[in-house]
Amino acid sequence: MIAKTLRYQPGHLDFFTPKEIFNVEIDHQKEKLNNFTYTLVVNSEVIAVFGLKQMWTGVAEIWALTSELVHKYPVHFHKECLKLIKTHGDVLELHRVQCSVRADYPEGLKWIESMGFKKEGLMEKYGPNKMDYYLYARELIWP
């Protein structure tokens, strides 16, 4: 098995079939593509496109679009997301990272909590098609 995390390049999404739950969100997430966006590839298959968007000084939002294949490689995905937070958290001197997760997506809720994020509240009719999301956040403390 060959796993690589690459800097996102235009066209990576062309080789990516998102989980059905993300179909209504993919255009919205394209707005977040920036220098802190990455593509996780395992055996030449795109598993996820994920990234971090700085909102203002000290605060950023993480996000991810995953394919059905993410279930085959959860450890790789988890480690790369933690590395993203650590690396860019240091560089950007972040004190807070947050993430919005669809309220009807139990896998995503369980995963974000396993990353050390705490639920802050329900955002009603927040997402595309007026879907509910939970806001999660994690405080970052640097030495």
Tab-separated table of C-alpha atoms in Angstrom:
chain	number	residue	atom	x	y	z
A	1	MET	CA	0.000	0.000	0.000
A	2	ILE	CA	1.294	3.422	-0.951
A	3	ALA	CA	-0.207	6.372	0.951
A	4	LYS	CA	0.693	9.952	0.073
A	5	THR	CA	-0.548	13.347	1.129
A	6	LEU	CA	-0.126	15.853	-1.676
A	7	ARG	CA	-0.681	19.569	-1.876
A	8	TYR	CA	-4.051	19.986	-3.528
A	9	GLN	CA	-3.891	20.677	-7.248
A	10	PRO	CA	-6.754	21.749	-9.499
A	11	GLY	CA	-8.118	18.572	-10.952
A	12	HIS	CA	-7.763	16.359	-7.868
A	13	LEU	CA	-11.523	16.601	-7.352
A	14	ASP	CA	-11.979	15.200	-10.859
A	15	PHE	CA	-10.584	11.895	-9.553
A	16	PHE	CA	-12.720	11.960	-6.454
A	17	THR	CA	-16.190	10.609	-5.752
A	18	PRO	CA	-17.354	12.111	-2.462
A	19	LYS	CA	-19.473	10.195	-0.022
A	20	GLU	CA	-23.100	10.808	-0.916
A	21	ILE	CA	-23.580	12.896	2.222
A	22	PHE	CA	-21.190	15.505	0.755
A	23	ASN	CA	-22.798	15.871	-2.685
A	24	VAL	CA	-24.663	19.069	-1.766
A	25	GLU	CA	-21.566	20.513	-0.082
A	26	ILE	CA	-18.868	20.033	-2.668
A	27	ASP	CA	-19.384	23.384	-4.407
A	28	HIS	CA	-19.419	25.192	-1.052
A	29	GLN	CA	-16.169	23.517	-0.002
A	30	LYS	CA	-14.457	24.525	-3.259
A	31	GLU	CA	-14.520	28.075	-1.914
A	32	LYS	CA	-12.143	26.954	0.869
A	33	LEU	CA	-9.432	25.573	-1.416
A	34	ASN	CA	-6.200	27.399	-0.631
A	35	ASN	CA	-2.533	26.839	0.220
A	36	PHE	CA	-3.562	24.768	3.237
A	37	THR	CA	-5.509	22.184	1.198
A	38	TYR	CA	-4.290	18.623	0.731
A	39	THR	CA	-5.269	15.441	-1.061
A	40	LEU	CA	-4.837	12.029	0.582
A	41	VAL	CA	-4.081	9.383	-2.030
A	42	VAL	CA	-3.781	5.663	-1.291
A	43	ASN	CA	-2.827	3.276	-4.095
A	44	SER	CA	-3.527	5.996	-6.686
A	45	GLU	CA	-7.072	6.572	-5.373
A	46	VAL	CA	-8.161	9.894	-3.884
A	47	ILE	CA	-9.427	9.145	-0.362
A	48	ALA	CA	-10.033	12.690	0.842
A	49	VAL	CA	-9.512	16.356	0.126
A	50	PHE	CA	-9.060	18.279	3.353
A	51	GLY	CA	-7.718	21.534	4.602
A	52	LEU	CA	-7.596	24.425	6.972
A	53	LYS	CA	-8.842	27.968	6.377
A	54	GLN	CA	-7.700	30.776	8.617
A	55	MET	CA	-10.691	32.861	9.662
A	56	TRP	CA	-8.714	35.599	11.437
A	57	THR	CA	-5.603	35.829	13.595
A	58	GLY	CA	-5.364	32.797	15.853
A	59	VAL	CA	-8.501	31.021	14.581
A	60	ALA	CA	-8.965	28.561	11.725
A	61	GLU	CA	-11.543	26.109	10.472
A	62	ILE	CA	-10.714	22.590	9.335
A	63	TRP	CA	-12.819	20.820	6.776
A	64	ALA	CA	-12.790	17.589	4.782
A	65	LEU	CA	-14.524	15.914	1.899
A	66	THR	CA	-14.080	12.148	2.043
A	67	SER	CA	-14.830	9.307	-0.317
A	68	GLU	CA	-16.314	5.959	0.683
A	69	LEU	CA	-12.726	4.654	0.668
A	70	VAL	CA	-11.890	6.610	3.833
A	71	HIS	CA	-13.317	3.654	5.809
A	72	LYS	CA	-10.567	1.435	4.401
A	73	TYR	CA	-7.832	3.828	5.542
A	74	PRO	CA	-9.110	5.625	8.668
A	75	VAL	CA	-5.740	5.690	10.427
A	76	HIS	CA	-4.024	7.433	7.502
A	77	PHE	CA	-6.781	10.031	7.313
A	78	HIS	CA	-6.814	10.612	11.068
A	79	LYS	CA	-3.022	11.029	11.287
A	80	GLU	CA	-2.887	13.414	8.328
A	81	CYS	CA	-5.617	15.615	9.806
A	82	LEU	CA	-3.798	15.769	13.145
A	83	LYS	CA	-0.584	16.627	11.298
A	84	LEU	CA	-2.406	19.427	9.448
A	85	ILE	CA	-3.560	20.956	12.734
A	86	LYS	CA	-0.127	20.639	14.342
A	87	THR	CA	1.891	21.933	11.401
A	88	HIS	CA	-0.303	24.869	10.474
A	89	GLY	CA	-1.271	25.550	14.068
A	90	ASP	CA	2.388	26.208	14.826
A	91	VAL	CA	3.017	28.297	11.714
A	92	LEU	CA	-0.157	30.376	12.016
A	93	GLU	CA	0.049	30.575	15.823
A	94	LEU	CA	-3.496	29.309	16.188
A	95	HIS	CA	-5.179	29.193	19.572
A	96	ARG	CA	-8.464	27.752	18.259
A	97	VAL	CA	-9.432	25.363	15.477
A	98	GLN	CA	-13.075	24.736	14.740
A	99	CYS	CA	-15.107	22.486	12.494
A	100	SER	CA	-18.758	22.199	11.509
A	101	VAL	CA	-20.158	18.669	11.196
A	102	ARG	CA	-23.545	17.678	9.837
A	103	ALA	CA	-25.881	16.750	12.678
A	104	ASP	CA	-27.154	13.724	10.715
A	105	TYR	CA	-23.661	12.287	10.187
A	106	PRO	CA	-22.830	10.117	13.236
A	107	GLU	CA	-19.528	8.891	11.763
A	108	GLY	CA	-18.301	12.461	11.384
A	109	LEU	CA	-19.440	13.414	14.883
A	110	LYS	CA	-17.629	10.430	16.395
A	111	TRP	CA	-14.484	11.125	14.379
A	112	ILE	CA	-14.222	14.850	15.249
A	113	GLU	CA	-14.634	14.023	18.942
A	114	SER	CA	-11.811	11.452	18.619
A	115	MET	CA	-9.628	14.342	17.387
A	116	GLY	CA	-10.108	16.150	20.701
A	117	PHE	CA	-12.793	18.583	19.573
A	118	LYS	CA	-15.662	19.546	21.884
A	119	LYS	CA	-19.223	20.211	20.785
A	120	GLU	CA	-20.159	23.863	21.277
A	121	GLY	CA	-23.671	23.911	19.915
A	122	LEU	CA	-26.215	23.194	17.233
A	123	MET	CA	-26.331	25.509	14.231
A	124	GLU	CA	-29.861	25.142	12.907
A	125	LYS	CA	-30.425	25.386	9.147
A	126	TYR	CA	-26.755	26.286	8.743
A	127	GLY	CA	-25.679	24.246	5.735
A	128	PRO	CA	-26.712	23.838	2.130
A	129	ASN	CA	-30.357	22.837	1.869
A	130	LYS	CA	-30.880	24.230	5.402
A	131	MET	CA	-29.255	21.236	7.111
A	132	ASP	CA	-28.345	21.366	10.794
A	133	TYR	CA	-24.691	21.258	11.833
A	134	TYR	CA	-22.854	21.040	15.118
A	135	LEU	CA	-20.013	23.439	15.768
A	136	TYR	CA	-16.963	21.764	17.307
A	137	ALA	CA	-13.816	23.465	18.527
A	138	ARG	CA	-10.440	22.582	19.951
A	139	GLU	CA	-8.183	24.900	21.878
A	140	LEU	CA	-4.537	24.766	20.908
A	141	ILE	CA	-1.920	25.458	23.536
A	142	TRP	CA	1.672	25.892	22.423
A	143	PRO	CA	4.741	25.843	24.639
